Amino acid sequence: MLVVKKFGGSSVADRERIMNVARRCIEDYEKGNDVVVVLSAMGKTTDGLLEKAREITETPSKRELDMLLVTGEQVSVALMAMAFQSLGVQAVSLNAAQVAMRTTSAYGQAKLKRIDTERIRNELDARKIVVITGFQGINKYDDMTTLGRGGSDTTAVALAVALHADFCEIYTDVDGVYTADPRIVPNAKKLSEVSYDEMLEFASLGAKVLHNRSVEMAKRYGVKLVVLSSLTRAEGTIIKEKTS
Ligand code: ASP
Ligand code: MG
C-alpha cells in the first residue's frame, strides 16, 4: 500500500511532537507500506514569517512573500527526515522544486497543476520515507509559490492523486470532524463518516478542518480522506462519497 500522511503545524510544533510523528510513520513503514509524509510549517511559524515581512514593509512583493513563507515547510521536512534517520530509518526530504510540483503563477494563491512523480517513486523504491513540503509549488518562471493559508491539505490530496495512494490521512490536533468545534462546544459529537459534500458545506459555514480545495480535489478524484489526531489513537473521521 501507498499512504500519504499529512501533519499540520501543531503536530510538528516541537522536538517531542516531531519524534512522535516519526515513530507513528515508522509503524506504517514497517508494515511494508510506502510512506509519503507531507508537512506544514512548525506551530505558528507561518504567522511569524508574515510578521517579519510586516516589520520591513506593509506592502511586500508577492513573489518575495512566497519566497519567505516556503522556508517554514522546509524547516519541518528537513527536521523530520533527520528524525527518521536518527531512528534508523532511511528518509529524504524534498521541496516543491525538487519534486517538481507545478502551479499557476499567482503568488499567494497558486493552484497545483502537475506533479512529477519520478523522483518520489525512485526514493520510495529505495525504501525511503519521502517527506515533502506542503503549501508550496513552483510556477512557470521556476519561482516559489504558495497555495493559500492551510494549503498543505491540498498538497497532500494532490500527491495522493498523482501517486494513486490507497489512503490520504490528514493529522490535526482534533481527532476528527465534529458537529461543532470541540474546543468551543464541549458536547460536540465526533462523526465517524462524512461525505465530501457535507464537508464542503461545513467549510462554507466557517469550519476550518480542511483546506476547501483539498476536499474538492478529493471528491473529484475519489480520494478517500481520513481526518485524525497525531496525539491520540482515536479512530478519526472518514470522508468519502456517500455515508452509510
Ligand atoms: N503553513 C501554512 C499555513 O499556515 C500552510 C498550512 O499549514 O497548511 O497556512
Ligand atoms: Mg490546516
PDB file of C-alpha atoms and ligand atoms in Angstrom:
ATOM      1  CA  MET A   1       0.000   0.000   0.000  1.00  0.00           C
ATOM      2  CA  LEU A   2       0.992   3.594  -0.507  1.00  0.00           C
ATOM      3  CA  VAL A   3      -0.111   6.039   2.162  1.00  0.00           C
ATOM      4  CA  VAL A   4       0.117   9.832   2.144  1.00  0.00           C
ATOM      5  CA  LYS A   5       0.192  11.188   5.694  1.00  0.00           C
ATOM      6  CA  LYS A   6      -0.132  14.921   6.234  1.00  0.00           C
ATOM      7  CA  PHE A   7       0.693  16.558   9.565  1.00  0.00           C
ATOM      8  CA  GLY A   8      -0.327  20.116  10.393  1.00  0.00           C
ATOM      9  CA  GLY A   9       1.733  22.701  12.219  1.00  0.00           C
ATOM     10  CA  SER A  10       0.578  21.732  15.708  1.00  0.00           C
ATOM     11  CA  SER A  11       1.579  18.098  15.076  1.00  0.00           C
ATOM     12  CA  VAL A  12       5.189  19.122  14.396  1.00  0.00           C
ATOM     13  CA  ALA A  13       5.371  22.114  16.753  1.00  0.00           C
ATOM     14  CA  ASP A  14       8.404  20.949  18.737  1.00  0.00           C
ATOM     15  CA  ARG A  15      11.044  18.228  19.051  1.00  0.00           C
ATOM     16  CA  GLU A  16       8.793  15.855  21.013  1.00  0.00           C
ATOM     17  CA  ARG A  17       5.969  16.097  18.512  1.00  0.00           C
ATOM     18  CA  ILE A  18       8.313  15.626  15.574  1.00  0.00           C
ATOM     19  CA  MET A  19       9.703  12.456  17.157  1.00  0.00           C
ATOM     20  CA  ASN A  20       6.150  11.275  17.920  1.00  0.00           C
ATOM     21  CA  VAL A  21       5.130  11.769  14.276  1.00  0.00           C
ATOM     22  CA  ALA A  22       8.272   9.992  13.088  1.00  0.00           C
ATOM     23  CA  ARG A  23       7.516   6.973  15.293  1.00  0.00           C
ATOM     24  CA  ARG A  24       3.932   6.762  14.067  1.00  0.00           C
ATOM     25  CA  CYS A  25       5.027   6.904  10.439  1.00  0.00           C
ATOM     26  CA  ILE A  26       7.615   4.210  11.058  1.00  0.00           C
ATOM     27  CA  GLU A  27       4.829   1.881  12.288  1.00  0.00           C
ATOM     28  CA  ASP A  28       3.264   2.138   8.819  1.00  0.00           C
ATOM     29  CA  TYR A  29       6.592   1.826   7.051  1.00  0.00           C
ATOM     30  CA  GLU A  30       7.467  -1.326   8.997  1.00  0.00           C
ATOM     31  CA  LYS A  31       4.253  -2.968   7.797  1.00  0.00           C
ATOM     32  CA  GLY A  32       5.827  -2.769   4.345  1.00  0.00           C
ATOM     33  CA  ASN A  33       3.900   0.259   3.138  1.00  0.00           C
ATOM     34  CA  ASP A  34       5.311   3.061   1.024  1.00  0.00           C
ATOM     35  CA  VAL A  35       5.030   6.184   3.160  1.00  0.00           C
ATOM     36  CA  VAL A  36       4.877   9.756   1.863  1.00  0.00           C
ATOM     37  CA  VAL A  37       4.743  12.411   4.581  1.00  0.00           C
ATOM     38  CA  VAL A  38       3.516  15.953   3.859  1.00  0.00           C
ATOM     39  CA  LEU A  39       4.245  18.632   6.433  1.00  0.00           C
ATOM     40  CA  SER A  40       3.154  22.137   7.339  1.00  0.00           C
ATOM     41  CA  ALA A  41       5.429  24.666   8.985  1.00  0.00           C
ATOM     42  CA  MET A  42       6.054  24.124  12.711  1.00  0.00           C
ATOM     43  CA  GLY A  43       3.500  25.673  15.077  1.00  0.00           C
ATOM     44  CA  LYS A  44       2.859  29.329  14.322  1.00  0.00           C
ATOM     45  CA  THR A  45       5.874  29.682  12.014  1.00  0.00           C
ATOM     46  CA  THR A  46       3.912  30.978   9.024  1.00  0.00           C
ATOM     47  CA  ASP A  47       2.305  33.731  11.125  1.00  0.00           C
ATOM     48  CA  GLY A  48       5.771  34.606  12.458  1.00  0.00           C
ATOM     49  CA  LEU A  49       7.168  34.909   8.945  1.00  0.00           C
ATOM     50  CA  LEU A  50       4.284  37.162   7.875  1.00  0.00           C
ATOM     51  CA  GLU A  51       5.011  39.314  10.902  1.00  0.00           C
ATOM     52  CA  LYS A  52       8.688  39.568   9.962  1.00  0.00           C
ATOM     53  CA  ALA A  53       7.737  40.747   6.475  1.00  0.00           C
ATOM     54  CA  ARG A  54       5.448  43.353   8.009  1.00  0.00           C
ATOM     55  CA  GLU A  55       8.321  44.654  10.115  1.00  0.00           C
ATOM     56  CA  ILE A  56      10.112  45.516   6.869  1.00  0.00           C
ATOM     57  CA  THR A  57       7.208  46.768   4.767  1.00  0.00           C
ATOM     58  CA  GLU A  58       3.407  46.883   4.772  1.00  0.00           C
ATOM     59  CA  THR A  59       3.456  46.103   1.049  1.00  0.00           C
ATOM     60  CA  PRO A  60       5.895  43.269   0.383  1.00  0.00           C
ATOM     61  CA  SER A  61       6.037  41.980  -3.185  1.00  0.00           C
ATOM     62  CA  LYS A  62       4.017  38.805  -3.523  1.00  0.00           C
ATOM     63  CA  ARG A  63       6.945  36.968  -5.035  1.00  0.00           C
ATOM     64  CA  GLU A  64       9.219  37.742  -2.104  1.00  0.00           C
ATOM     65  CA  LEU A  65       6.483  36.947   0.395  1.00  0.00           C
ATOM     66  CA  ASP A  66       6.155  33.446  -1.082  1.00  0.00           C
ATOM     67  CA  MET A  67       9.941  33.096  -1.124  1.00  0.00           C
ATOM     68  CA  LEU A  68       9.826  33.814   2.605  1.00  0.00           C
ATOM     69  CA  LEU A  69       6.811  31.662   3.516  1.00  0.00           C
ATOM     70  CA  VAL A  70       8.073  28.493   1.828  1.00  0.00           C
ATOM     71  CA  THR A  71      11.003  28.379   4.252  1.00  0.00           C
ATOM     72  CA  GLY A  72       8.656  27.297   7.072  1.00  0.00           C
ATOM     73  CA  GLU A  73       7.776  23.973   5.471  1.00  0.00           C
ATOM     74  CA  GLN A  74      11.396  23.357   4.523  1.00  0.00           C
ATOM     75  CA  VAL A  75      12.433  23.515   8.173  1.00  0.00           C
ATOM     76  CA  SER A  76       9.785  20.918   9.019  1.00  0.00           C
ATOM     77  CA  VAL A  77      10.729  18.421   6.320  1.00  0.00           C
ATOM     78  CA  ALA A  78      14.472  18.611   6.966  1.00  0.00           C
ATOM     79  CA  LEU A  79      13.990  18.078  10.716  1.00  0.00           C
ATOM     80  CA  MET A  80      11.541  15.236  10.091  1.00  0.00           C
ATOM     81  CA  ALA A  81      13.946  13.450   7.734  1.00  0.00           C
ATOM     82  CA  MET A  82      16.630  13.785  10.413  1.00  0.00           C
ATOM     83  CA  ALA A  83      14.202  12.349  12.963  1.00  0.00           C
ATOM     84  CA  PHE A  84      13.611   9.272  10.795  1.00  0.00           C
ATOM     85  CA  GLN A  85      17.311   8.833  10.248  1.00  0.00           C
ATOM     86  CA  SER A  86      18.001   9.139  13.980  1.00  0.00           C
ATOM     87  CA  LEU A  87      15.541   6.263  14.495  1.00  0.00           C
ATOM     88  CA  GLY A  88      17.416   4.144  11.966  1.00  0.00           C
ATOM     89  CA  VAL A  89      15.005   4.548   9.033  1.00  0.00           C
ATOM     90  CA  GLN A  90      16.076   5.879   5.649  1.00  0.00           C
ATOM     91  CA  ALA A  91      14.296   9.063   4.657  1.00  0.00           C
ATOM     92  CA  VAL A  92      14.687  12.008   2.319  1.00  0.00           C
ATOM     93  CA  SER A  93      13.122  15.470   2.385  1.00  0.00           C
ATOM     94  CA  LEU A  94      12.055  17.179  -0.834  1.00  0.00           C
ATOM     95  CA  ASN A  95      10.719  20.662  -1.509  1.00  0.00           C
ATOM     96  CA  ALA A  96       8.337  21.612  -4.306  1.00  0.00           C
ATOM     97  CA  ALA A  97      11.134  22.375  -6.764  1.00  0.00           C
ATOM     98  CA  GLN A  98      12.888  19.066  -6.133  1.00  0.00           C
ATOM     99  CA  VAL A  99       9.698  17.079  -6.665  1.00  0.00           C
ATOM    100  CA  ALA A 100       8.559  19.435  -9.339  1.00  0.00           C
ATOM    101  CA  MET A 101       5.120  20.405  -8.120  1.00  0.00           C
ATOM    102  CA  ARG A 102       3.976  22.857 -10.795  1.00  0.00           C
ATOM    103  CA  THR A 103       1.419  25.556 -10.069  1.00  0.00           C
ATOM    104  CA  THR A 104      -0.228  28.505 -11.745  1.00  0.00           C
ATOM    105  CA  SER A 105       1.685  31.774 -11.485  1.00  0.00           C
ATOM    106  CA  ALA A 106      -0.423  33.575  -8.890  1.00  0.00           C
ATOM    107  CA  TYR A 107       1.774  34.107  -5.852  1.00  0.00           C
ATOM    108  CA  GLY A 108      -0.014  33.551  -2.562  1.00  0.00           C
ATOM    109  CA  GLN A 109      -2.928  31.751  -4.194  1.00  0.00           C
ATOM    110  CA  ALA A 110      -1.376  29.401  -6.707  1.00  0.00           C
ATOM    111  CA  LYS A 111      -3.168  26.252  -7.824  1.00  0.00           C
ATOM    112  CA  LEU A 112      -1.412  22.934  -8.329  1.00  0.00           C
ATOM    113  CA  LYS A 113      -1.342  21.899 -11.983  1.00  0.00           C
ATOM    114  CA  ARG A 114       1.030  18.976 -12.333  1.00  0.00           C
ATOM    115  CA  ILE A 115       3.200  16.882 -10.051  1.00  0.00           C
ATOM    116  CA  ASP A 116       6.153  14.879 -11.341  1.00  0.00           C
ATOM    117  CA  THR A 117       6.234  11.558  -9.545  1.00  0.00           C
ATOM    118  CA  GLU A 118       9.517  10.128 -10.827  1.00  0.00           C
ATOM    119  CA  ARG A 119      11.781  11.389  -8.047  1.00  0.00           C
ATOM    120  CA  ILE A 120       9.304  10.331  -5.354  1.00  0.00           C
ATOM    121  CA  ARG A 121       8.889   6.884  -6.923  1.00  0.00           C
ATOM    122  CA  ASN A 122      12.625   6.371  -7.092  1.00  0.00           C
ATOM    123  CA  GLU A 123      13.055   7.266  -3.437  1.00  0.00           C
ATOM    124  CA  LEU A 124      10.166   5.002  -2.399  1.00  0.00           C
ATOM    125  CA  ASP A 125      11.645   2.168  -4.459  1.00  0.00           C
ATOM    126  CA  ALA A 126      14.866   2.632  -2.489  1.00  0.00           C
ATOM    127  CA  ARG A 127      12.682   2.036   0.649  1.00  0.00           C
ATOM    128  CA  LYS A 128      12.938   5.578   1.906  1.00  0.00           C
ATOM    129  CA  ILE A 129      10.222   7.513   3.661  1.00  0.00           C
ATOM    130  CA  VAL A 130       9.711  10.594   1.483  1.00  0.00           C
ATOM    131  CA  VAL A 131       8.994  13.821   3.380  1.00  0.00           C
ATOM    132  CA  ILE A 132       7.538  16.597   1.229  1.00  0.00           C
ATOM    133  CA  THR A 133       6.816  20.268   1.881  1.00  0.00           C
ATOM    134  CA  GLY A 134       3.130  21.165   1.888  1.00  0.00           C
ATOM    135  CA  PHE A 135       1.700  24.529   0.808  1.00  0.00           C
ATOM    136  CA  GLN A 136       4.294  25.319  -1.884  1.00  0.00           C
ATOM    137  CA  GLY A 137       4.913  24.911  -5.584  1.00  0.00           C
ATOM    138  CA  ILE A 138       6.891  26.341  -8.465  1.00  0.00           C
ATOM    139  CA  ASN A 139       5.426  28.343 -11.306  1.00  0.00           C
ATOM    140  CA  LYS A 140       6.426  28.648 -14.957  1.00  0.00           C
ATOM    141  CA  TYR A 141       9.222  31.064 -14.038  1.00  0.00           C
ATOM    142  CA  ASP A 142      10.607  28.429 -11.630  1.00  0.00           C
ATOM    143  CA  ASP A 143       9.734  30.781  -8.781  1.00  0.00           C
ATOM    144  CA  MET A 144       8.344  29.506  -5.490  1.00  0.00           C
ATOM    145  CA  THR A 145       4.603  29.923  -4.999  1.00  0.00           C
ATOM    146  CA  THR A 146       2.207  29.175  -2.133  1.00  0.00           C
ATOM    147  CA  LEU A 147      -1.288  27.720  -2.248  1.00  0.00           C
ATOM    148  CA  GLY A 148      -3.010  29.964   0.299  1.00  0.00           C
ATOM    149  CA  ARG A 149      -3.255  29.508   4.070  1.00  0.00           C
ATOM    150  CA  GLY A 150      -3.941  25.923   5.039  1.00  0.00           C
ATOM    151  CA  GLY A 151      -2.798  24.747   1.614  1.00  0.00           C
ATOM    152  CA  SER A 152      -0.797  21.759   2.840  1.00  0.00           C
ATOM    153  CA  ASP A 153      -4.002  19.681   2.920  1.00  0.00           C
ATOM    154  CA  THR A 154      -4.329  20.256  -0.808  1.00  0.00           C
ATOM    155  CA  THR A 155      -0.696  19.288  -1.406  1.00  0.00           C
ATOM    156  CA  ALA A 156      -1.384  16.001   0.378  1.00  0.00           C
ATOM    157  CA  VAL A 157      -4.510  15.209  -1.640  1.00  0.00           C
ATOM    158  CA  ALA A 158      -2.802  16.186  -4.906  1.00  0.00           C
ATOM    159  CA  LEU A 159       0.094  13.862  -4.080  1.00  0.00           C
ATOM    160  CA  ALA A 160      -2.373  11.087  -3.232  1.00  0.00           C
ATOM    161  CA  VAL A 161      -3.960  11.555  -6.661  1.00  0.00           C
ATOM    162  CA  ALA A 162      -0.645  11.708  -8.523  1.00  0.00           C
ATOM    163  CA  LEU A 163       0.768   8.645  -6.741  1.00  0.00           C
ATOM    164  CA  HIS A 164      -2.524   6.666  -6.752  1.00  0.00           C
ATOM    165  CA  ALA A 165      -2.278   6.366  -2.980  1.00  0.00           C
ATOM    166  CA  ASP A 166      -4.582   3.948  -1.195  1.00  0.00           C
ATOM    167  CA  PHE A 167      -5.265   6.474   1.568  1.00  0.00           C
ATOM    168  CA  CYS A 168      -4.698  10.093   2.414  1.00  0.00           C
ATOM    169  CA  GLU A 169      -4.550  10.688   6.146  1.00  0.00           C
ATOM    170  CA  ILE A 170      -4.766  14.241   7.474  1.00  0.00           C
ATOM    171  CA  TYR A 171      -3.498  14.545  11.044  1.00  0.00           C
ATOM    172  CA  THR A 172      -4.525  17.545  13.138  1.00  0.00           C
ATOM    173  CA  ASP A 173      -4.883  18.431  16.800  1.00  0.00           C
ATOM    174  CA  VAL A 174      -8.521  17.304  16.925  1.00  0.00           C
ATOM    175  CA  ASP A 175      -9.265  13.636  16.357  1.00  0.00           C
ATOM    176  CA  GLY A 176     -11.767  14.011  13.551  1.00  0.00           C
ATOM    177  CA  VAL A 177     -14.663  16.043  12.222  1.00  0.00           C
ATOM    178  CA  TYR A 178     -17.190  17.165  14.835  1.00  0.00           C
ATOM    179  CA  THR A 179     -20.717  18.525  14.689  1.00  0.00           C
ATOM    180  CA  ALA A 180     -19.239  21.759  16.130  1.00  0.00           C
ATOM    181  CA  ASP A 181     -15.762  22.908  17.170  1.00  0.00           C
ATOM    182  CA  PRO A 182     -14.937  20.612  20.143  1.00  0.00           C
ATOM    183  CA  ARG A 183     -12.558  23.232  21.503  1.00  0.00           C
ATOM    184  CA  ILE A 184     -15.510  25.613  21.902  1.00  0.00           C
ATOM    185  CA  VAL A 185     -18.616  23.395  22.224  1.00  0.00           C
ATOM    186  CA  PRO A 186     -17.879  20.728  24.848  1.00  0.00           C
ATOM    187  CA  ASN A 187     -20.652  18.280  23.888  1.00  0.00           C
ATOM    188  CA  ALA A 188     -19.915  18.384  20.159  1.00  0.00           C
ATOM    189  CA  LYS A 189     -20.097  14.888  18.675  1.00  0.00           C
ATOM    190  CA  LYS A 190     -17.448  13.274  16.535  1.00  0.00           C
ATOM    191  CA  LEU A 191     -18.649  11.904  13.203  1.00  0.00           C
ATOM    192  CA  SER A 192     -17.218   8.585  12.038  1.00  0.00           C
ATOM    193  CA  GLU A 193     -18.037   9.337   8.394  1.00  0.00           C
ATOM    194  CA  VAL A 194     -18.833  12.454   6.405  1.00  0.00           C
ATOM    195  CA  SER A 195     -19.471  12.894   2.686  1.00  0.00           C
ATOM    196  CA  TYR A 196     -17.376  15.240   0.562  1.00  0.00           C
ATOM    197  CA  ASP A 197     -20.405  17.490   0.069  1.00  0.00           C
ATOM    198  CA  GLU A 198     -21.150  17.714   3.793  1.00  0.00           C
ATOM    199  CA  MET A 199     -17.515  18.562   4.369  1.00  0.00           C
ATOM    200  CA  LEU A 200     -17.665  21.362   1.773  1.00  0.00           C
ATOM    201  CA  GLU A 201     -20.814  22.627   3.451  1.00  0.00           C
ATOM    202  CA  PHE A 202     -19.138  22.679   6.875  1.00  0.00           C
ATOM    203  CA  ALA A 203     -16.304  24.686   5.381  1.00  0.00           C
ATOM    204  CA  SER A 204     -18.705  27.212   3.866  1.00  0.00           C
ATOM    205  CA  LEU A 205     -20.178  27.593   7.372  1.00  0.00           C
ATOM    206  CA  GLY A 206     -16.740  28.535   8.662  1.00  0.00           C
ATOM    207  CA  ALA A 207     -15.353  25.220   9.969  1.00  0.00           C
ATOM    208  CA  LYS A 208     -11.617  25.194   9.421  1.00  0.00           C
ATOM    209  CA  VAL A 209     -10.828  21.499   9.462  1.00  0.00           C
ATOM    210  CA  LEU A 210      -9.560  21.135   5.901  1.00  0.00           C
ATOM    211  CA  HIS A 211      -8.470  23.469   3.107  1.00  0.00           C
ATOM    212  CA  ASN A 212     -11.529  23.651   0.857  1.00  0.00           C
ATOM    213  CA  ARG A 213      -9.666  22.881  -2.327  1.00  0.00           C
ATOM    214  CA  SER A 214      -8.382  19.649  -0.816  1.00  0.00           C
ATOM    215  CA  VAL A 215     -11.939  18.399  -0.326  1.00  0.00           C
ATOM    216  CA  GLU A 216     -12.960  19.472  -3.840  1.00  0.00           C
ATOM    217  CA  MET A 217      -9.970  17.617  -5.259  1.00  0.00           C
ATOM    218  CA  ALA A 218     -10.620  14.524  -3.143  1.00  0.00           C
ATOM    219  CA  LYS A 219     -14.227  14.491  -4.370  1.00  0.00           C
ATOM    220  CA  ARG A 220     -13.231  14.948  -7.981  1.00  0.00           C
ATOM    221  CA  TYR A 221     -10.700  12.101  -7.937  1.00  0.00           C
ATOM    222  CA  GLY A 222     -12.387   9.880  -5.341  1.00  0.00           C
ATOM    223  CA  VAL A 223      -9.534  10.054  -2.837  1.00  0.00           C
ATOM    224  CA  LYS A 224     -10.539   8.538   0.478  1.00  0.00           C
ATOM    225  CA  LEU A 225      -9.593  11.013   3.196  1.00  0.00           C
ATOM    226  CA  VAL A 226      -9.231  10.258   6.874  1.00  0.00           C
ATOM    227  CA  VAL A 227      -9.002  13.084   9.426  1.00  0.00           C
ATOM    228  CA  LEU A 228      -7.390  12.035  12.700  1.00  0.00           C
ATOM    229  CA  SER A 229      -5.255  13.198  15.605  1.00  0.00           C
ATOM    230  CA  SER A 230      -1.489  12.823  15.763  1.00  0.00           C
ATOM    231  CA  LEU A 231      -1.705  12.912  19.559  1.00  0.00           C
ATOM    232  CA  THR A 232      -4.278  10.191  20.278  1.00  0.00           C
ATOM    233  CA  ARG A 233      -5.090   6.799  18.793  1.00  0.00           C
ATOM    234  CA  ALA A 234      -8.764   7.667  18.332  1.00  0.00           C
ATOM    235  CA  GLU A 235     -10.308   6.469  15.098  1.00  0.00           C
ATOM    236  CA  GLY A 236     -10.906   9.716  13.270  1.00  0.00           C
ATOM    237  CA  THR A 237     -13.415  10.606  10.548  1.00  0.00           C
ATOM    238  CA  ILE A 238     -13.556   9.114   7.061  1.00  0.00           C
ATOM    239  CA  ILE A 239     -14.513  11.479   4.252  1.00  0.00           C
ATOM    240  CA  LYS A 240     -15.857   9.770   1.144  1.00  0.00           C
ATOM    241  CA  GLU A 241     -18.596   9.961  -1.476  1.00  0.00           C
ATOM    242  CA  LYS A 242     -21.552   8.557   0.412  1.00  0.00           C
ATOM    243  CA  THR A 243     -22.025   7.822   4.078  1.00  0.00           C
ATOM    244  CA  SER A 244     -23.803   4.643   5.102  1.00  0.00           C
TER     245      SER A 244
HETATM  246  N1  ASP B   1       1.940  26.728   6.869  1.00  0.00           N
HETATM  247  C1  ASP B   1       0.852  27.156   6.025  1.00  0.00           C
HETATM  248  C2  ASP B   1      -0.176  27.938   6.820  1.00  0.00           C
HETATM  249  O1  ASP B   1      -0.034  28.159   7.989  1.00  0.00           O
HETATM  250  C3  ASP B   1       0.215  26.034   5.286  1.00  0.00           C
HETATM  251  C4  ASP B   1      -0.505  25.003   6.118  1.00  0.00           C
HETATM  252  O2  ASP B   1      -0.329  24.953   7.326  1.00  0.00           O
HETATM  253  O3  ASP B   1      -1.246  24.210   5.540  1.00  0.00           O
HETATM  254  O4  ASP B   1      -1.154  28.366   6.261  1.00  0.00           O
HETATM  255 MG    MG B   2      -4.522  23.283   8.304  1.00  0.00          MG
END
